[in-house]
Amino acid sequence: MKPWEDKVRRVTPYTPGEQPKIKKIIKLNTNENPYPPSPTATKKLRELDTDMLRRYPDPNVSDLVGAIADFYKLDKSQVFVGVGSDDVLAMIFLTFFSESGKPVFFPDITYTFYDVWANLFKIPFERKVLNDNFEICAEDYYETNGGVIFPNPNAPTGTAVPLSFIEDVLEHNKDVIVVIDEAYVDFGAESALSLIDKYDNLLVVQTFSKSRSTAGLRIGYAMGNQELIAALNAVKHSYNSYTMNYPSIVLGVETINDRAYFEETTAKVIATRENTKKELEALGYTFGDSKTNFIFAAHEEFDAKEIFAFLREKAIIVRHFNAPRISNYLRISIGTDEEMAALVVALKEFEQQKRS
Ligand SMILES: *Cc1c(COP(=O)(O)O)cnc(C)c1O
């Protein structure tokens, strides 16, 4: 043991889906959008004023905050922007969950970063077990807690709860901050944004990474009442003021302003998803009613790990979680129609091989 060993903070990090360097693969493992960024954003990138890179970017990210506020018809004081929603969520854990000493509640099957942040910031937490249909139970969140967070739709299960469910949770949690992580909401679920005026303890978090085809820009945002947003900004400026770089701010504004392209591409992903559901069902896969850009599926007879390995051989990469209760599931991101057709062909080949 080295003499400084006890000075090192040891943590277990989040494990992101792999980003292979090879180009010729069908990548259905990290829920990226299969369509390119907005053409107006791409045009802007080519015209970027590179002299601005000499300077520090705007610490308040006001152009992007303003564009997001305009899109959702909010005031700028109701929007906080961070470097991906991962950054926004980390700031939320630090700002709202680290003081009470009571456990933060989130589902047992959910986004695997929540317990990583809780551990990093030494926040106690309790995982509330989803029922056998992988549904969140509102009553589990009635007990005293230090805060509540869950995605809607949930990930990796893909299913959504209605607004009445969120209101039920809010009615039972007026003394803590309730966070709804809406990373996938644009693919068919109901947003809780309409509730932020009624519940001043509600934060709604969204991201450009999935529905706006720009995971590489790293833009996420929280929407809620201005006191919560001000508290987030104070913590952010106590940590690093220049989090969002100049190109991301400029391209982010173009991206959110291109509403037509956003609507067109999300509609395409939804149509492909519904079609893929039919194909998978015909092949004997079972899954919840996904409202996201992925399907969380298990086969009635075949082992998920084996299917995963077979697909990988065919250069189709999906996500498998080696975790309790979900180890026989595959999370399959929705790609283009062509990519999903190739997936279905490969799954048929797998079945043929198994049956011969
Ligand atoms: C993808 C994802 C995020 C984070 O996305 P960013 O790229 O950091 O914006 C947050 N929550 C859930 C549930 C996600 O799936």
PDB file of C-alpha atoms in Angstrom, residues 170-290:
ATOM      1  CA  LEU A 170     -46.254  15.363  -6.211  1.00  0.00           C
ATOM      2  CA  GLU A 171     -49.287  15.576  -3.896  1.00  0.00           C
ATOM      3  CA  HIS A 172     -47.519  13.169  -1.512  1.00  0.00           C
ATOM      4  CA  ASN A 173     -44.140  14.935  -1.712  1.00  0.00           C
ATOM      5  CA  LYS A 174     -44.658  18.643  -1.146  1.00  0.00           C
ATOM      6  CA  ASP A 175     -41.653  19.034   1.152  1.00  0.00           C
ATOM      7  CA  VAL A 176     -38.961  17.638  -1.179  1.00  0.00           C
ATOM      8  CA  ILE A 177     -37.814  18.252  -4.737  1.00  0.00           C
ATOM      9  CA  VAL A 178     -39.384  15.889  -7.283  1.00  0.00           C
ATOM     10  CA  VAL A 179     -37.414  15.414 -10.501  1.00  0.00           C
ATOM     11  CA  ILE A 180     -38.879  13.899 -13.661  1.00  0.00           C
ATOM     12  CA  ASP A 181     -36.126  12.898 -16.091  1.00  0.00           C
ATOM     13  CA  GLU A 182     -37.779  13.260 -19.492  1.00  0.00           C
ATOM     14  CA  ALA A 183     -34.863  12.160 -21.684  1.00  0.00           C
ATOM     15  CA  TYR A 184     -37.300  10.277 -23.967  1.00  0.00           C
ATOM     16  CA  VAL A 185     -40.537  12.224 -23.548  1.00  0.00           C
ATOM     17  CA  ASP A 186     -40.577  13.506 -27.146  1.00  0.00           C
ATOM     18  CA  PHE A 187     -41.154   9.979 -28.454  1.00  0.00           C
ATOM     19  CA  GLY A 188     -44.721   9.766 -27.212  1.00  0.00           C
ATOM     20  CA  ALA A 189     -45.131  10.362 -23.460  1.00  0.00           C
ATOM     21  CA  GLU A 190     -46.855  13.218 -21.636  1.00  0.00           C
ATOM     22  CA  SER A 191     -44.511  15.881 -20.291  1.00  0.00           C
ATOM     23  CA  ALA A 192     -44.891  17.119 -16.718  1.00  0.00           C
ATOM     24  CA  LEU A 193     -43.875  20.613 -17.851  1.00  0.00           C
ATOM     25  CA  SER A 194     -47.496  21.781 -17.570  1.00  0.00           C
ATOM     26  CA  LEU A 195     -47.255  21.158 -13.801  1.00  0.00           C
ATOM     27  CA  ILE A 196     -44.302  23.414 -12.940  1.00  0.00           C
ATOM     28  CA  ASP A 197     -46.515  26.423 -12.172  1.00  0.00           C
ATOM     29  CA  LYS A 198     -48.772  24.366  -9.923  1.00  0.00           C
ATOM     30  CA  TYR A 199     -45.920  22.582  -8.074  1.00  0.00           C
ATOM     31  CA  ASP A 200     -42.980  24.790  -7.160  1.00  0.00           C
ATOM     32  CA  ASN A 201     -40.957  21.724  -6.058  1.00  0.00           C
ATOM     33  CA  LEU A 202     -41.044  20.057  -9.496  1.00  0.00           C
ATOM     34  CA  LEU A 203     -38.097  19.959 -11.894  1.00  0.00           C
ATOM     35  CA  VAL A 204     -38.502  18.604 -15.404  1.00  0.00           C
ATOM     36  CA  VAL A 205     -35.234  17.578 -17.072  1.00  0.00           C
ATOM     37  CA  GLN A 206     -34.799  17.066 -20.816  1.00  0.00           C
ATOM     38  CA  THR A 207     -31.939  16.623 -23.269  1.00  0.00           C
ATOM     39  CA  PHE A 208     -30.926  17.289 -26.884  1.00  0.00           C
ATOM     40  CA  SER A 209     -29.162  13.910 -26.996  1.00  0.00           C
ATOM     41  CA  LYS A 210     -32.007  11.668 -28.107  1.00  0.00           C
ATOM     42  CA  SER A 211     -34.868  13.496 -29.798  1.00  0.00           C
ATOM     43  CA  ARG A 212     -32.768  16.347 -31.197  1.00  0.00           C
ATOM     44  CA  SER A 213     -30.002  14.248 -32.776  1.00  0.00           C
ATOM     45  CA  THR A 214     -27.156  16.022 -30.982  1.00  0.00           C
ATOM     46  CA  ALA A 215     -25.725  13.806 -28.237  1.00  0.00           C
ATOM     47  CA  GLY A 216     -22.314  15.144 -29.311  1.00  0.00           C
ATOM     48  CA  LEU A 217     -23.170  18.759 -28.452  1.00  0.00           C
ATOM     49  CA  ARG A 218     -23.834  17.819 -24.796  1.00  0.00           C
ATOM     50  CA  ILE A 219     -26.905  19.918 -24.054  1.00  0.00           C
ATOM     51  CA  GLY A 220     -29.417  19.195 -21.315  1.00  0.00           C
ATOM     52  CA  TYR A 221     -31.789  21.456 -19.386  1.00  0.00           C
ATOM     53  CA  ALA A 222     -34.006  21.639 -16.354  1.00  0.00           C
ATOM     54  CA  MET A 223     -37.290  23.543 -16.227  1.00  0.00           C
ATOM     55  CA  GLY A 224     -38.986  24.604 -13.024  1.00  0.00           C
ATOM     56  CA  ASN A 225     -39.809  27.596 -10.863  1.00  0.00           C
ATOM     57  CA  GLN A 226     -37.253  30.383 -10.755  1.00  0.00           C
ATOM     58  CA  GLU A 227     -36.103  29.773  -7.180  1.00  0.00           C
ATOM     59  CA  LEU A 228     -35.071  26.220  -8.032  1.00  0.00           C
ATOM     60  CA  ILE A 229     -33.337  27.429 -11.195  1.00  0.00           C
ATOM     61  CA  ALA A 230     -31.511  30.170  -9.276  1.00  0.00           C
ATOM     62  CA  ALA A 231     -30.319  27.617  -6.701  1.00  0.00           C
ATOM     63  CA  LEU A 232     -28.985  25.414  -9.503  1.00  0.00           C
ATOM     64  CA  ASN A 233     -27.169  28.334 -11.095  1.00  0.00           C
ATOM     65  CA  ALA A 234     -25.568  29.268  -7.767  1.00  0.00           C
ATOM     66  CA  VAL A 235     -24.183  25.730  -7.366  1.00  0.00           C
ATOM     67  CA  LYS A 236     -23.045  25.608 -10.987  1.00  0.00           C
ATOM     68  CA  HIS A 237     -21.154  28.899 -10.581  1.00  0.00           C
ATOM     69  CA  SER A 238     -19.538  27.515  -7.431  1.00  0.00           C
ATOM     70  CA  TYR A 239     -18.100  24.674  -9.454  1.00  0.00           C
ATOM     71  CA  ASN A 240     -17.328  25.773 -13.028  1.00  0.00           C
ATOM     72  CA  SER A 241     -18.853  28.800 -14.720  1.00  0.00           C
ATOM     73  CA  TYR A 242     -17.772  28.011 -18.285  1.00  0.00           C
ATOM     74  CA  THR A 243     -19.302  24.598 -18.741  1.00  0.00           C
ATOM     75  CA  MET A 244     -20.942  25.089 -22.122  1.00  0.00           C
ATOM     76  CA  ASN A 245     -18.577  25.778 -25.024  1.00  0.00           C
ATOM     77  CA  TYR A 246     -19.220  28.384 -27.700  1.00  0.00           C
ATOM     78  CA  PRO A 247     -19.946  26.012 -30.639  1.00  0.00           C
ATOM     79  CA  SER A 248     -22.465  24.071 -28.546  1.00  0.00           C
ATOM     80  CA  ILE A 249     -24.271  27.265 -27.552  1.00  0.00           C
ATOM     81  CA  VAL A 250     -24.523  28.497 -31.164  1.00  0.00           C
ATOM     82  CA  LEU A 251     -25.495  25.104 -32.628  1.00  0.00           C
ATOM     83  CA  GLY A 252     -27.867  24.429 -29.741  1.00  0.00           C
ATOM     84  CA  VAL A 253     -29.829  27.585 -30.582  1.00  0.00           C
ATOM     85  CA  GLU A 254     -30.122  26.507 -34.235  1.00  0.00           C
ATOM     86  CA  THR A 255     -31.172  23.012 -33.171  1.00  0.00           C
ATOM     87  CA  ILE A 256     -33.999  24.052 -30.875  1.00  0.00           C
ATOM     88  CA  ASN A 257     -35.215  26.679 -33.354  1.00  0.00           C
ATOM     89  CA  ASP A 258     -35.664  24.049 -36.077  1.00  0.00           C
ATOM     90  CA  ARG A 259     -38.998  22.777 -34.788  1.00  0.00           C
ATOM     91  CA  ALA A 260     -40.117  21.301 -38.121  1.00  0.00           C
ATOM     92  CA  TYR A 261     -37.073  19.043 -38.424  1.00  0.00           C
ATOM     93  CA  PHE A 262     -37.453  17.911 -34.803  1.00  0.00           C
ATOM     94  CA  GLU A 263     -41.101  17.010 -35.385  1.00  0.00           C
ATOM     95  CA  GLU A 264     -40.332  15.233 -38.649  1.00  0.00           C
ATOM     96  CA  THR A 265     -37.513  13.078 -37.227  1.00  0.00           C
ATOM     97  CA  THR A 266     -39.263  12.168 -33.962  1.00  0.00           C
ATOM     98  CA  ALA A 267     -42.328  11.106 -36.000  1.00  0.00           C
ATOM     99  CA  LYS A 268     -40.090   8.906 -38.157  1.00  0.00           C
ATOM    100  CA  VAL A 269     -38.504   7.247 -35.098  1.00  0.00           C
ATOM    101  CA  ILE A 270     -41.961   6.623 -33.602  1.00  0.00           C
ATOM    102  CA  ALA A 271     -43.247   5.051 -36.841  1.00  0.00           C
ATOM    103  CA  THR A 272     -40.168   2.796 -37.064  1.00  0.00           C
ATOM    104  CA  ARG A 273     -40.591   1.804 -33.414  1.00  0.00           C
ATOM    105  CA  GLU A 274     -44.209   0.778 -33.881  1.00  0.00           C
ATOM    106  CA  ASN A 275     -43.267  -1.228 -36.942  1.00  0.00           C
ATOM    107  CA  THR A 276     -40.382  -2.888 -35.096  1.00  0.00           C
ATOM    108  CA  LYS A 277     -42.746  -3.848 -32.269  1.00  0.00           C
ATOM    109  CA  LYS A 278     -44.865  -5.831 -34.748  1.00  0.00           C
ATOM    110  CA  GLU A 279     -41.795  -7.574 -36.198  1.00  0.00           C
ATOM    111  CA  LEU A 280     -40.402  -8.478 -32.765  1.00  0.00           C
ATOM    112  CA  GLU A 281     -43.758  -9.717 -31.547  1.00  0.00           C
ATOM    113  CA  ALA A 282     -44.023 -12.020 -34.565  1.00  0.00           C
ATOM    114  CA  LEU A 283     -40.596 -13.424 -33.650  1.00  0.00           C
ATOM    115  CA  GLY A 284     -41.716 -14.299 -30.122  1.00  0.00           C
ATOM    116  CA  TYR A 285     -40.270 -11.341 -28.238  1.00  0.00           C
ATOM    117  CA  THR A 286     -42.121  -9.737 -25.355  1.00  0.00           C
ATOM    118  CA  PHE A 287     -41.785  -6.121 -24.229  1.00  0.00           C
ATOM    119  CA  GLY A 288     -43.661  -3.293 -22.548  1.00  0.00           C
ATOM    120  CA  ASP A 289     -45.370  -0.584 -24.603  1.00  0.00           C
ATOM    121  CA  SER A 290     -42.340   1.576 -25.287  1.00  0.00           C
TER     122      SER A 290
END
